[in-house]
Each structure stands twice: as C-alpha cells, then as structure tokens.
Amino acid sequence: MKYVDIQGFKSGKPLYPRWKRIPITDVRRWVDDNPETECFNTIQQFGSDVGKTQEDHSSPFYLDIDNNVLEKSLDDSRKFVDYILSSFGDIPIRVWFSGSKGFHILLPQQLFGAVDSSKLTYHWQYLAGYFAKELKIDTIDKGSYTLPRLWRIENTPNYKSIKKEGDPLLYKIPISLYELGHLTIGEIKKLATEKRDFIDDTEDGIKVNSELSRLYSQSKEVFERSKQVVLGETRPIELNKELPPCISYVFQNGGILKLGYRNRTSMVLAGYCKSADMPLTEAQGFMEEWLKTIPEISPFTSTNGYDQRWIDALLVLKTVYNNDKYHFSCGSIKECGFPEELCRHCKSIGEEAEHIELDQYAKADNIGKYIVVEADVIGRDKKELLVPRKITGYCHFDPDKNACTTCSMSPYFVPAKGRNERTMVFTSKMKTILDLTDPSAGHTHQVIMRIFDVESKHCPLFKYDIDWMNAQFIHISRVINHGYIKEVRDNQFDATCLLLEHGVMLNRGYRLYGRVYQNPRSRAATLVVDKAEPLQAMLDTFTISKEEKNKLDVFKAEYNTVESIVDKVSDIHCSFRDSFVYVFGRDELIMAMDMVFHSARWLNFQKQKLKGWLDVLVIGDSGQAKTLVAERLMGYYKLGTLVGGETSSRTGLLYTIQIIGKEQAWVKFGILPRSSGYLVVVDEVGGMTGDDFKEFTRVRSSGEVDVNKAGAGVAKCEVRLISIANAVAGKSLASYGYPVMALPEIPAFSDLADIRRFDYVVGVRAGDVPDDDINRDVTMIPNINNPYTPELCRNLILWLWQLSPDKIIISHDTEVRCLELAKAMSEQYIPDIPLVEAGDVRQKIIRLAVAFAGRTFNSPDGETLVITPEHANCAYEMINMLFKKEGLDYWGYSDDKAKLKLGETQIEYLLKSITDQFNMWDQLFRYMLSQNLINKLIMQQTFNLVKDAMDRFFNMFVNHQMIEPVRGGMWRKTPLGRKFLRDSLTNKDVKDSVAPKDVKEKVIKDDF
C-alpha cells in the first residue's frame, strides 16, 4: 500500500498542526469531507504509514510552471509539451491548470526507468534544470523540488485566484493536451470556475523510453557528483607520441560523452594538446577536428551550431595554454565519461603521480613513490639554498692503473673523448639530493665524491662541472582557502619539504609533485618536491557571464531610497531566517553578520585608499545562536572559515615562530594570512590575552602580518572578520547597567584601542527573545519560494570580492553625506568605550555603505558598484539600530555619561580644590598619566603621602568619573580623566596661579 502526507487550509489556517499521513486510497474521501478547503497531498508516495528521514519514495516527474503573467506560463507549458512529444514520441503526459498562476505537468516515473529512492525528488530537480536550460524556460519553479512536497489536489479550490472583489473562485482542473494547445487563458479560466471530471487519455502498460532513461541517468549522476566534496583530482602525467585511447574514444563517440560536459571536455582536450607539446596552431586544428564530431543538435549540450562552439573552444584553448595551472590528467578525462576499463589499453603515459592526502604522505608505503599532494605553503626558511641541478663528473682513464680499472667511473668510458664521463641530473628521483642540502653531511666536494663513489680513492684525476639551481625548505599545511571550511580547530597537519624550485608564494595553495625519503640526519620522512603548481584560487578563477550577472538583479532594491533599500535587505534576511537559518528574534544578528560577507576589499574615499573589509564583534551570553547563525550563513554561501578552540589565539590566527632543534627559526603563518581576501569567523576571541589581542589589532588595522623576530616574514591579511565573544566568566550581559560595559572587562580588550577597531558591535543578551520565538516550530512555516538561491548569493559575494577600488564609485555627494553622518554620530555617543570616535567613524560608515550597495547589487552595468548618499544613510541607521538595541545599549550608556560631563566652571573648581590641598599636584598628575594601571597603595608610598590624604585625592577623581576600578585593586583613567590631567598640566596660567600648600593640610570643606 502507498501513503501520502496531507494538509488542508481553511481561511488561510492549516487543518492540522503537522502534516498527516494516510493511505492514498483515502485521499478522495478526505477531500470530500473537507469542502471549501484548499487540499494538498504530497507529490511523493511512501511505503510506510510512519514518516522518517531519508525515506524511499515514488513520484512522477513533475513541473510547476508558474508566472505572474499567466500567458507566459501557458506559452512555456506548450513549449515543454511540444518538445517532449516531438523528441521522445507519443508518450503519456498529464496537465492541470493550477487555478492561479500556472500549470502542473506530470510524466510517469516508469518512462524514465527510475526506481523508488530517497533521492528521487532531487534527481527530478536536476532533470528539470536540464529541460529549463535546453528550452530556455525560466518559469519552472525549481523551489518545488523539496522532500516532502505538498501538491494541490485536483478539483479543489484555489483561493489565490481571488485577487480583488468580484473575481471568481477557480479550481485546479485537469485539461487535455488539445485544450492546452488551443484554448486561450480566458477560456481555460472559464473551465476552472467549476470542478471537472478527470480526463484520462493515458495508456496502461507504460514502457521505459530509452532516451528519457538516459537523460534521467545523467541527471542522477550530476546530482550525486554535486553532493561530493571535489578536491580537484588531477593526477598529471607525462605523455608520449601515441594518441591515448580515451582521446580516440571521444572522437569516435560524438565528441561529448555526458550531459553538460562540453566545456569540460574542451578543457581536457586543450590540456592534452598542451601536455603533448603541440604548438598552439596545431592545437587549434586538433580542436576543430573534435568539434566536427559533435552533431549539429546534440542532446548533451544546449549550445547548437559550429560557430559558437568554435568561439568557446578557442577561448578555452588559449586560457589553458596561457596558464600553468592547466594540464591533461587521467582523472579529468574519466570525469568526462570515458569508460575506465579501456585504460588498460593505454600506451601513451609514462610515470603517473599518485594523489596522496597530505597527512598520509609519510607512510612507509610511499617511500620513493612519485606522489602529488595539495597543500598551503605556510612558511619557508630564511636562507635559500644553491644545490647542483646537474653534475658532470669525469676523469682520464689509465688502463695501466689498477685503481682506474676497478673505479666506479670505469663503466662510463667515452671513447670519443678518451675519458670516463658520467652525468647526474638531480630531481626528486635522486635521494642523494638530501645529502647535498645537509650541512652536516660535509663539504659539497666531499658529498659529490661520495655520490660518484670515488671518495675512498682520493683520486686527483676526478673532476666535475656543476649546473646550479635554487632549493628551499618550505613548510606546508592542509589547504583551507577553497570555499567553506566549517571549523578549523587544533588538528591541522603540518609538514616540511625540500622544494627544488624558486619563487613559491607564502599562504598560497600548491599542488606539489615529488618523492618521499628518509632524511639521513633527522630520520624524518621528507618530501622532495621538484614541481610546484599553484592551485586555482577561487577569486583568481571566478568568472561570471553576462546572463548570470543579469540574474543578480533579484537582489536590487526597487528604488534608490533608504526605505526601499532597507526593505529589500530585510526581505532577503527574512527569507534566510525562515528557509535555512531558523533563528528567530535575532534578525539584527543575521543582518550584522551578512553585511560582512558583502563588504569590499579596498575602496577609495576622501582621496585615499581605505580598507573595505568589515571587522565586527558579536558579544553575548552563551546559547544565543551567535556561532550557529555564522555557520548557517557560511554553509549556505559555501564561503568562509570558522576558527575555534586554541586556534583562536595569536599563534593560531597570525603566526608562530618555529624552532626545532638546531634548525633555522621560521615563521609559521596562521589562519588569517592564509585566508587573505576571504572571510573568517573567530569563535571564543575573548579568550585571547591582552598582549596577543594588541598584535591582532595591529594586523586588523593594517591588513598585513609583519614578523621581524627570530624568524621573519611578511604576509597579507586582508580578511573580512566576524569575532565572537562571551561576557567575562561568571557574568551575563544583564548583570551590567548597560551591556556595552561588558566590553572593557573582557581580558582581550584591555586596551580601549582594540575595541575602537571594530566597525560595529552586536550585543545578544539572554532573555531578550520571547520563548515563543525560541521554541517556534519550523515545520509550521509555509514553504516559501526563496528567490535568493545559494548559487546567486555566492555569485554576488564573489563578484563583490573581486571588485577593485576603481570599480567602486563613491560620488562627492556620498562622501559629504558620510562626513555629515560621522559628525552627527560623534555627537550622539561618548568615546569612553570607543565604538564611536570622531577620528574614524566616517570610515566605518563608508565601509558599511559599500556593503549595503553590494548587498543590493547597485550596479548599473554589472561592472561597477555605485554608492549613493542613501547607502550612507542606511549604514548610519543600521549602526544606530545596533547601538540602541537593549542587547548592547551603547546609546543609553552614552546618554547617561553625557549628563555627567563636567562644565568649565566645575573643572576649574575641581582643579583649584586639588591644587589648594596638594603642593605636588603636578607630579601626581604626571605619574597618573604615565601609568596604564594605577595602584593607590603604591602611589601613596611613592609620594610619601598619608593614607587620609591619598584617599581624599582618589575620591576626587572617582566621584567625577575620571578613574574607574579594573581588578585586583587596580584603577585606570577614563577618557575624561586623561583629558583633565593633560589639560591641567599644559595650562600654564592655571598652574602659575596656584599657591602651594602643605600636602598634609587638613581639608576644611569637602564638596566631593
């Protein structure tokens, strides 16, 4: 028996709190029992009466063709039906008018030879995508391929048909293929005003259609491949002159072997031409011959016609020939559909590099084996080596000397030269290269004599010539900058290898080819690398077509007004919240994190180049979904790296000085420089020490790690940064008068300058979100058609990340508006906790304004990003919104502090009171200015003051908010206190007017 899930809606409200499962034979009775109800059952049918995850199901192939312009839906439905009948014969197709905006089309599952599967619906999704591309149909609702998926039941009302008073209620009705092809929309709507008997024009005994079955198999394979983590298997090879059977097979079987693989096949063939050392002109002829083997109309490609295919192939060919990253490989041709069993007939390849995971390279099984690993270069020794690339050893042979006849050089006699001559070329095949790089192995001359096995003879006749090459010990780790890294903690695998090349770049991924040997000195497994190919960095290889850019218009605001921009951003984030984030009551947190993804790298502002990447802090109590929101955004975009645990320290984030035994010290760079140009989320950042965070702050400001210690190195660190921290241990944000006051108490932020560098801060306090939101049942949220798909979002972000400063257009009016808003914000907030300071708030506003423009794709041509005063206003409003939220309440804190600000008369009176009582007031002031933290007892002993006098002095500063307690009996100056001390010491007129008094004089009147 088959079962379906059902749900009904009456007056817009669901009949059941959860979907209900019933036998499919009971569906019609259930519909009859619920008149005037919008009735749905799942398009999928299940074998069990109890639902479960990853459930096998059956389902017809289905299309929901939907558009606000109903004529467009009708045209595309006709186009699809005509295509199916003309391409695959007279097969059963059923069509319904949905009663509102479109048509439902079903083809029996049996036609495709598809079996019940937990993934069947997703296979249909990929097949629908193929038809959409093939027919250039954009009305297919790709969001309908969810599991389970409710499907409106025929002859039930669709109340969406009533858009205004007087509109008739329409039903979902079946229509014949003739009616689909000949009736107008008006005529179809007239039929839909009442229920209709089912029109059954299908035939029993449906058979598999071979062509549809093949397309289904291809779609299934594309889906399975899309779910795999592709690490870019390349397995490069050395080719000889014989044409490989895989290339011949492509030529003999229609040029393309798999659906959607035309461009991939052209890249593989271009790589073959390059690896076979064909001149470019010869390669062009080779590609022409390949294109001639592809039928004019091929089911495997949507690009028809020789001319367009030739243009595409020529572009690919030139790209491959002009870039060292591309070459031919066995893995790449297999991926294009070549049957692997034919490889045994191949006589075209020489030695093949075996792909090994980095943490497996040192296995004993790999000794001497030619391998390839992918790794980031995270450090290198200061000194670069010069080692022999080729050594030609020779000596004159004397047959009368017994030593010559028994010498290891004697087999290498060259009659034409009358001497023994042997040439050694040092690549990774030569294990002895390790001796040539090891100072403890002896003088280079001794090592060479040993390698040629003439050391013991001390032969004065032996000589040699050397061709030199560069070599360097480099330090490598797992590749991290290839999309989304869910979490980097303390399990990073590092290794050292000898590179027989010059010029590798730090913090970049490489494909390293070589062999593993035991180091004769350290006994450690050592990888000797003789070829390093740069990996294809995402930002270096990202391209976006004009058609794909046009699709980004979905992110655009309707009008260039603050209200319209904010509405669009809010719509995007609400869609995210309800479709995959599932964190409610924290919309400001989703917005704050999402804007970081959409910040630029650099921008030009006020005639200077400024960093464009946003650097924000999320502070809050435990269990408030801080990390969860970041993870779900990164997972949706497939971009970003999450750092946690001990990795979120200076050594894990920035660099470590590595010294092992007697080896040279070297700099091991951390996650941030290795992620330059991308985005990193740092969890538990509050656990860093104050000194480490100061160094972290310098890097955040400059975008560069510059190490000049025992080891030395410089690396870019231009990283979009989301830092996450909890309040100090034992406290919650609610325990502070204003939650923003938690920031200076976090040990990592002991220096207020560290706080100032954040572009904005988000506070998430426990208790601010109602329990109903926290415990909302997400299964009750209606399935929405989220137009902001992962692919579109990712394309938008990568397009933004590639923008150069000259492509970001900031008008003079926008700059003026930023300055006006900066001035207004500086007047609203107190810099005691310096989230807003007059010196740099304008830069924070423009960075966020660019992010708003990027988030809403404010590009008139797909090449530039235009920043308007409205975007600056949006940035200002967002920062104010975050600072006024109760989770941070920087606004309330500033408002109260402003009321305590001293007037000129009060300052003059306070200074006179101090100077009247303490004749060494200026020394006390200078001492306080010179100390970061002040201890009252130490200060009392330093100046030999009595306790009563010291207490009175301190109370004057405490009562006027000029110093505040920190910890362990220590005090620190507030910004107001620092200003008072500096101004008092530099005001000569006030100082000269003070008459010294005895420091121990008793205070007659204490107004403090």
mmCIF file of N, CA, C and O in Angstrom, residues 66 124 254 285 291 303 309 314 318 354 365 385 391 451 465 592 657 691 726 757 787 793 860 865 879 901 932:
data_model
loop_
_atom_site.group_PDB
_atom_site.id
_atom_site.type_symbol
_atom_site.label_atom_id
_atom_site.label_comp_id
_atom_site.label_asym_id
_atom_site.label_seq_id
_atom_site.Cartn_x
_atom_site.Cartn_y
_atom_site.Cartn_z
ATOM 1 N N ASP A 66 5.116 28.385 -13.416
ATOM 2 C CA ASP A 66 4.447 29.413 -12.613
ATOM 3 C C ASP A 66 4.954 30.791 -13.020
ATOM 4 O O ASP A 66 6.163 30.990 -13.145
ATOM 5 N N TRP A 124 14.803 14.495 -10.008
ATOM 6 C CA TRP A 124 13.868 15.242 -10.852
ATOM 7 C C TRP A 124 14.276 16.704 -10.945
ATOM 8 O O TRP A 124 14.128 17.331 -11.992
ATOM 9 N N GLY A 254 30.828 10.901 -30.803
ATOM 10 C CA GLY A 254 30.025 12.116 -30.813
ATOM 11 C C GLY A 254 30.619 13.309 -30.103
ATOM 12 O O GLY A 254 29.927 14.315 -29.902
ATOM 13 N N GLY A 285 43.896 23.256 -34.870
ATOM 14 C CA GLY A 285 43.414 22.283 -35.846
ATOM 15 C C GLY A 285 42.852 21.041 -35.176
ATOM 16 O O GLY A 285 41.838 20.486 -35.611
ATOM 17 N N LEU A 291 35.441 19.358 -32.833
ATOM 18 C CA LEU A 291 34.126 19.998 -32.943
ATOM 19 C C LEU A 291 33.318 19.419 -34.100
ATOM 20 O O LEU A 291 32.090 19.351 -34.031
ATOM 21 N N THR A 303 24.237 24.360 -26.500
ATOM 22 C CA THR A 303 24.818 25.288 -27.469
ATOM 23 C C THR A 303 24.863 24.610 -28.827
ATOM 24 O O THR A 303 25.636 23.664 -29.038
ATOM 25 N N ARG A 309 30.302 27.175 -30.887
ATOM 26 C CA ARG A 309 31.143 26.180 -30.217
ATOM 27 C C ARG A 309 32.622 26.443 -30.482
ATOM 28 O O ARG A 309 33.469 26.244 -29.615
ATOM 29 N N LEU A 314 37.970 27.942 -28.701
ATOM 30 C CA LEU A 314 39.189 28.726 -28.895
ATOM 31 C C LEU A 314 39.541 29.497 -27.630
ATOM 32 O O LEU A 314 40.720 29.594 -27.251
ATOM 33 N N LYS A 318 43.102 28.905 -25.521
ATOM 34 C CA LYS A 318 44.067 29.962 -25.196
ATOM 35 C C LYS A 318 44.241 30.107 -23.691
ATOM 36 O O LYS A 318 45.350 30.368 -23.203
ATOM 37 N N GLU A 354 50.757 9.678 -8.060
ATOM 38 C CA GLU A 354 49.614 9.203 -7.285
ATOM 39 C C GLU A 354 49.201 10.275 -6.278
ATOM 40 O O GLU A 354 50.028 10.770 -5.513
ATOM 41 N N ASP A 365 54.822 3.053 2.925
ATOM 42 C CA ASP A 365 54.468 2.566 1.584
ATOM 43 C C ASP A 365 54.776 3.586 0.499
ATOM 44 O O ASP A 365 54.869 3.230 -0.685
ATOM 45 N N LEU A 385 68.790 27.970 -0.647
ATOM 46 C CA LEU A 385 69.952 27.142 -0.931
ATOM 47 C C LEU A 385 70.308 27.163 -2.409
ATOM 48 O O LEU A 385 69.447 27.372 -3.263
ATOM 49 N N ILE A 391 75.336 17.477 -12.396
ATOM 50 C CA ILE A 391 76.782 17.342 -12.182
ATOM 51 C C ILE A 391 77.333 16.391 -13.237
ATOM 52 O O ILE A 391 76.835 15.273 -13.395
ATOM 53 N N ILE A 451 78.867 10.670 -3.757
ATOM 54 C CA ILE A 451 77.776 10.311 -4.669
ATOM 55 C C ILE A 451 78.300 9.558 -5.891
ATOM 56 O O ILE A 451 77.694 8.590 -6.355
ATOM 57 N N ASP A 465 81.902 19.270 -13.302
ATOM 58 C CA ASP A 465 81.277 20.557 -13.620
ATOM 59 C C ASP A 465 79.858 20.546 -13.054
ATOM 60 O O ASP A 465 79.182 19.512 -13.077
ATOM 61 N N ALA A 592 23.756 41.797 10.725
ATOM 62 C CA ALA A 592 25.113 42.244 11.066
ATOM 63 C C ALA A 592 26.167 41.312 10.491
ATOM 64 O O ALA A 592 27.202 41.761 9.980
ATOM 65 N N ILE A 657 56.571 31.448 15.789
ATOM 66 C CA ILE A 657 57.986 31.273 15.481
ATOM 67 C C ILE A 657 58.344 29.832 15.795
ATOM 68 O O ILE A 657 58.221 29.392 16.938
ATOM 69 N N ASP A 691 47.887 41.125 25.438
ATOM 70 C CA ASP A 691 49.050 41.382 24.581
ATOM 71 C C ASP A 691 48.866 40.763 23.198
ATOM 72 O O ASP A 691 49.192 41.377 22.176
ATOM 73 N N ASN A 726 32.030 35.895 24.502
ATOM 74 C CA ASN A 726 31.078 35.916 25.608
ATOM 75 C C ASN A 726 31.512 36.973 26.611
ATOM 76 O O ASN A 726 32.668 37.421 26.608
ATOM 77 N N ARG A 757 38.698 49.455 16.971
ATOM 78 C CA ARG A 757 38.926 48.958 15.608
ATOM 79 C C ARG A 757 37.724 48.213 15.035
ATOM 80 O O ARG A 757 37.679 47.962 13.838
ATOM 81 N N PRO A 787 13.828 33.220 -3.597
ATOM 82 C CA PRO A 787 14.489 33.522 -4.875
ATOM 83 C C PRO A 787 15.993 33.739 -4.731
ATOM 84 O O PRO A 787 16.705 33.787 -5.725
ATOM 85 N N CYS A 793 23.549 33.903 -4.464
ATOM 86 C CA CYS A 793 24.209 34.588 -3.341
ATOM 87 C C CYS A 793 25.725 34.457 -3.448
ATOM 88 O O CYS A 793 26.455 35.432 -3.242
ATOM 89 N N PRO A 860 24.885 49.489 -12.264
ATOM 90 C CA PRO A 860 24.125 49.789 -13.496
ATOM 91 C C PRO A 860 24.570 48.955 -14.689
ATOM 92 O O PRO A 860 23.831 48.821 -15.661
ATOM 93 N N LEU A 865 30.186 49.235 -8.981
ATOM 94 C CA LEU A 865 29.260 49.321 -7.846
ATOM 95 C C LEU A 865 29.141 50.793 -7.464
ATOM 96 O O LEU A 865 30.152 51.448 -7.193
ATOM 97 N N ILE A 879 23.845 51.115 12.147
ATOM 98 C CA ILE A 879 24.725 51.227 13.322
ATOM 99 C C ILE A 879 23.932 51.752 14.514
ATOM 100 O O ILE A 879 24.050 51.245 15.639
ATOM 101 N N LYS A 901 29.066 64.854 32.188
ATOM 102 C CA LYS A 901 30.201 65.606 31.653
ATOM 103 C C LYS A 901 30.349 66.934 32.387
ATOM 104 O O LYS A 901 29.392 67.676 32.579
ATOM 105 N N ASN A 932 49.545 52.950 32.891
ATOM 106 C CA ASN A 932 48.333 52.378 32.308
ATOM 107 C C ASN A 932 47.333 51.995 33.391
ATOM 108 O O ASN A 932 46.139 52.255 33.288
#
